[in-house]
XYZ file of C-alpha atoms in Angstrom:
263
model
C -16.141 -11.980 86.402
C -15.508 -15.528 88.076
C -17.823 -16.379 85.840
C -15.379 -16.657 83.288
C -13.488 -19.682 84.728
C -16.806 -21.735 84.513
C -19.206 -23.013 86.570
C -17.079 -25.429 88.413
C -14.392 -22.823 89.652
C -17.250 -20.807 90.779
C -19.046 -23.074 92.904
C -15.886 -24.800 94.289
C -15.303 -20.812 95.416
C -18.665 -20.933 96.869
C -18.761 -24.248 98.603
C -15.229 -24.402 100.200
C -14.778 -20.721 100.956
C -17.565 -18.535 100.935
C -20.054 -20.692 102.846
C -17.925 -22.179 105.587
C -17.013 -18.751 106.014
C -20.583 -16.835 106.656
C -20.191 -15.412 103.053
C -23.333 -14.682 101.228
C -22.887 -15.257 97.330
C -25.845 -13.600 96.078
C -28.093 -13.385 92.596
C -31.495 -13.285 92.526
C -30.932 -13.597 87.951
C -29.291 -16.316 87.217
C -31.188 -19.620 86.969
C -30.905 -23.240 85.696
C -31.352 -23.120 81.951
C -33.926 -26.526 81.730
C -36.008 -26.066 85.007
C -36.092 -22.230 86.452
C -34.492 -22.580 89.426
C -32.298 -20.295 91.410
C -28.755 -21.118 91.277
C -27.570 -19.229 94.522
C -29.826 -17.810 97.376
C -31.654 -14.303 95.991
C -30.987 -11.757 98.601
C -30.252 -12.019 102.627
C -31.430 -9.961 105.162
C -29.182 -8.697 108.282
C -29.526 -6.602 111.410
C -27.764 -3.438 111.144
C -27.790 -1.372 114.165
C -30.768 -2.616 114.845
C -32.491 -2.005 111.577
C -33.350 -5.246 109.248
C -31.645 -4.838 105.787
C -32.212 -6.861 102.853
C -29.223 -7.286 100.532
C -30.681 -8.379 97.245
C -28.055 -9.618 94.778
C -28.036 -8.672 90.803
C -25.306 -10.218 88.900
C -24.190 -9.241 85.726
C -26.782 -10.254 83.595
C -24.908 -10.520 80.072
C -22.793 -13.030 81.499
C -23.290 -15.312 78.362
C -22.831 -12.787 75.899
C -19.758 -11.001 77.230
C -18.525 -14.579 77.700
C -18.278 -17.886 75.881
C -22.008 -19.822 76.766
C -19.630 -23.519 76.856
C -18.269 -22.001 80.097
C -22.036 -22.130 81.636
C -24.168 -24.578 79.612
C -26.896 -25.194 82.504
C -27.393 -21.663 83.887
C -29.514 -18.708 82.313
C -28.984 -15.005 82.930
C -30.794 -11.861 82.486
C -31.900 -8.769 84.261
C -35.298 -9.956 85.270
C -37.059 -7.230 86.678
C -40.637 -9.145 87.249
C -38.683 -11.674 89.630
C -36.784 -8.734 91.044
C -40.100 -6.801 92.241
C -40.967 -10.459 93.474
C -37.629 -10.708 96.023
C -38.595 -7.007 97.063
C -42.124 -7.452 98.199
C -41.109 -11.080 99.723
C -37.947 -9.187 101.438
C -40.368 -6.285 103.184
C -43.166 -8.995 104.030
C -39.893 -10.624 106.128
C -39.812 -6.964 107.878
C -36.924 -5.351 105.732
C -36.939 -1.883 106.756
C -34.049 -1.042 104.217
C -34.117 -3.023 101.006
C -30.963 -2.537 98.749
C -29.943 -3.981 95.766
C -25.959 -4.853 95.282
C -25.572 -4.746 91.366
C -23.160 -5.521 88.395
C -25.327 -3.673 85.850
C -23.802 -0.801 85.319
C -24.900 3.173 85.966
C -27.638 3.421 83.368
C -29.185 0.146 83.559
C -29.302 0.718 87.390
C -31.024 3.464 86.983
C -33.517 2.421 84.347
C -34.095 -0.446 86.569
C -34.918 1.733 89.629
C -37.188 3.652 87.778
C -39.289 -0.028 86.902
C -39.145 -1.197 90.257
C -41.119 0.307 93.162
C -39.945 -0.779 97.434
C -36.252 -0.076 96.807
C -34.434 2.285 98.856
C -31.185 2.083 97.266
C -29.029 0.207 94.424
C -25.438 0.644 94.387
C -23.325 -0.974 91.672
C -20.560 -1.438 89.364
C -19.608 -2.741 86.266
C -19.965 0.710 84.411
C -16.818 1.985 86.707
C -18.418 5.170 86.907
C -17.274 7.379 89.620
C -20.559 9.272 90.824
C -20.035 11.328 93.717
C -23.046 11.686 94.651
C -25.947 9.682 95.171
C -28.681 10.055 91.991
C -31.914 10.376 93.053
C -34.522 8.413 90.704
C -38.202 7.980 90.752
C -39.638 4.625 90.986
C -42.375 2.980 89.877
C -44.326 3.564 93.371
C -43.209 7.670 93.440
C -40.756 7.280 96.107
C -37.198 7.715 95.682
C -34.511 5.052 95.172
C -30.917 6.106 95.096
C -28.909 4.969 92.843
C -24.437 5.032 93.349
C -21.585 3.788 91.641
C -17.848 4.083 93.368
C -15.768 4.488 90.054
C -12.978 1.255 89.772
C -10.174 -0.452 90.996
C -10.360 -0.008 94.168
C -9.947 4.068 93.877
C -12.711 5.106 95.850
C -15.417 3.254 98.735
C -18.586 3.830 98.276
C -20.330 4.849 102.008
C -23.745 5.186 102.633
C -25.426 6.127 105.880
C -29.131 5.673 106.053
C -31.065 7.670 108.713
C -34.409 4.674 109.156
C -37.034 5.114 110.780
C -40.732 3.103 111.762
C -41.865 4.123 108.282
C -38.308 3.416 106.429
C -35.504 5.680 105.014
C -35.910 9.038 106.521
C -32.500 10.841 104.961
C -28.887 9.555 103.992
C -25.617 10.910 103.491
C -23.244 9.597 100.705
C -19.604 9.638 100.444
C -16.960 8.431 97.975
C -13.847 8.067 100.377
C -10.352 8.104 98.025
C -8.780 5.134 98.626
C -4.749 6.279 98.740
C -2.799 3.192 97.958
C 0.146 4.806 97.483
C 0.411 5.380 101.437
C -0.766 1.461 102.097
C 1.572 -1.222 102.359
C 1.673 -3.643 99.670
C 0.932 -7.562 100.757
C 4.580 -9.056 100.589
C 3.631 -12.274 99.036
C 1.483 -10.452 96.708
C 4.288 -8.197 95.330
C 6.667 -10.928 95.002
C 4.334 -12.921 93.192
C 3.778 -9.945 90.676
C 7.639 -9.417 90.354
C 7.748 -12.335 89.536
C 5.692 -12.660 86.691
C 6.510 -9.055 85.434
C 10.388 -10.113 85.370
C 10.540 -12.276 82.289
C 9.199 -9.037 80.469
C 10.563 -6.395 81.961
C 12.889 -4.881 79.443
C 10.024 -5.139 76.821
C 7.254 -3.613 79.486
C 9.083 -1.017 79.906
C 9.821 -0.126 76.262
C 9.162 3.608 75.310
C 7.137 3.516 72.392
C 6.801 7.831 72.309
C 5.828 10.576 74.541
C 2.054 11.949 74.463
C 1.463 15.761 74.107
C -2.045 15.484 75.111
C -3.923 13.690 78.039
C -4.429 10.137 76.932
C -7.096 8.013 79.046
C -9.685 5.434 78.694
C -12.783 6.858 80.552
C -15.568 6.451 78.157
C -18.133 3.815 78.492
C -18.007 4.107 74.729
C -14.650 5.889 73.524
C -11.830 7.724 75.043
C -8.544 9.001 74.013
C -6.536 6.352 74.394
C -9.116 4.717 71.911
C -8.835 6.994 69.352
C -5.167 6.590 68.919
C -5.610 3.203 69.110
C -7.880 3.403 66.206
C -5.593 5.980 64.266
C -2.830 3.405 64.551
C -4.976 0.523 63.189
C -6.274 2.374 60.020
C -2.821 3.392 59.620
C -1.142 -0.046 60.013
C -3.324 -1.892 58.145
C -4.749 0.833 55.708
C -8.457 0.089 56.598
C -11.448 2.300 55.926
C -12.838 1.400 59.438
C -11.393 0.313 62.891
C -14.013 -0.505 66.009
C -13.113 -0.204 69.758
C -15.054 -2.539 72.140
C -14.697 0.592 74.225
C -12.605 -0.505 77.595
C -13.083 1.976 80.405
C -10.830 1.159 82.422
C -6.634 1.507 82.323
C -3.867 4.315 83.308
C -4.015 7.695 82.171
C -0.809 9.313 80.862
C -0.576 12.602 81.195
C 1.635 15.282 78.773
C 4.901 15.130 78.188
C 4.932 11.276 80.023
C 6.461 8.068 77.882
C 4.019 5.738 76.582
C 5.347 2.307 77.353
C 4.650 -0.735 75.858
């Protein structure tokens, strides 16, 4: 989502930051609106104990709908599947034994894309915030098997994938989600300041109980969840409408019976 400070932000990020830094900023979708070119590098390709992996990158390809288009006015995005294929076969003529795709599509989408691309061992992504714990095995368009992960949000879980490769590519692979317990991690000290800090000003009205839930309230849907439907139920309420819509967040705290819900 840098995106959504503009171009400018974005490529002062990768310029000053990323690059001196050995970062690879990666999207093999985005392109200049007027002439076709790439706007960063497509994928890279590094030796991992001893195996040569190529890391394409797929950014989130409704950038300009999810986002105001004034923000981005010389770059086009989509999911581009054709030029995809096109950074696979040029990534295992290089000698990739392992090509993987690093995505912001989302769950489904990754998996409907595996299914139209053929040369891709694995695609693990985001965006959906879909905790899978296991990897999902999908057919591709050559009849082998690309995997396909997700590692839920907010830092909860890491997604780890071991590859067993071979002369003639993936052999097997093991996939774990490992919990991430941040409770037991110590917070960065300017970081929590900073936050205080903020939060202070607002405190009192933060922390304002508004009632107490007798059911499980969360927002886990990529379309609805519970927390939605109140939401809703308030809104016709309120403002006596026939209708109210949800964009359908899926992401936010779960409160669980019997706990405050604060404002």
């Amino acid at each position: 989502w840098e995106f959504t400070f503009g171009t400018d932000p974005v490529m002062e990020i990768f310029e000053n930051d990323f690059k001196p830094n050995g970062i690879d900023f990666l999207a093999q979708n985005f392109e200049d609106r007027d002439w076709g070119d790439p706007v960063f590098e497509p994928y890279t390709i590094r030796e991992m104990n001893g195996v040569p992996v190529a890391v394409i990158g797929q950014a989130f390809p409704y950038t300009s709908v999810a986002n105001p288009s004034y923000m981005f006015p010389d770059w086009s995005f989509g999911i581009r599947d054709e030029h995809m294929q096109r950074m696979i076969n040029e990534c295992r003529e290089k000698g990739a034994k392992v090509v993987a795709i690093l995505s912001h599509n989302g769950m489904v989408t990754d998996m409907e894309m595996a299914r139209n691309l053929e040369g891709v061992d694995v695609i693990m992504g985001g965006h959906t915030h879909d905790a899978i714990p296991g990897a999902v095995e999908i057919e591709n368009a050559g009849g082998d098997i690309t995997l396909v992960t997700n590692a839920g949000s907010n830092g909860k879980f890491l997604g780890l994938l071991d590859l067993d490769v071979g002369e003639s590519g993936v052999r097997d692979y093991k996939f774990h989600m490992l919990p991430v317990f941040s409770n037991l991690l110590d917070a960065d000290p300017e970081m929590e300041e900073h936050v205080k800090k903020v939060h202070q000003p607002y405190e009192d009205k933060l922390n304002e109980e508004l009632a107490v839930t007798d059911g499980v309230l969360y927002r886990r849907g990529n379309f609805n969840g519970t927390f939605d439907e109140v939401i809703l139920d308030a809104l016709r309420e309120k403002l006596d409408a026939e209708v109210a819509l949800s964009p359908g967040f899926r992401w936010g705290v779960s409160v669980l019976p019997g706990q405050p819900i604060t404002f």
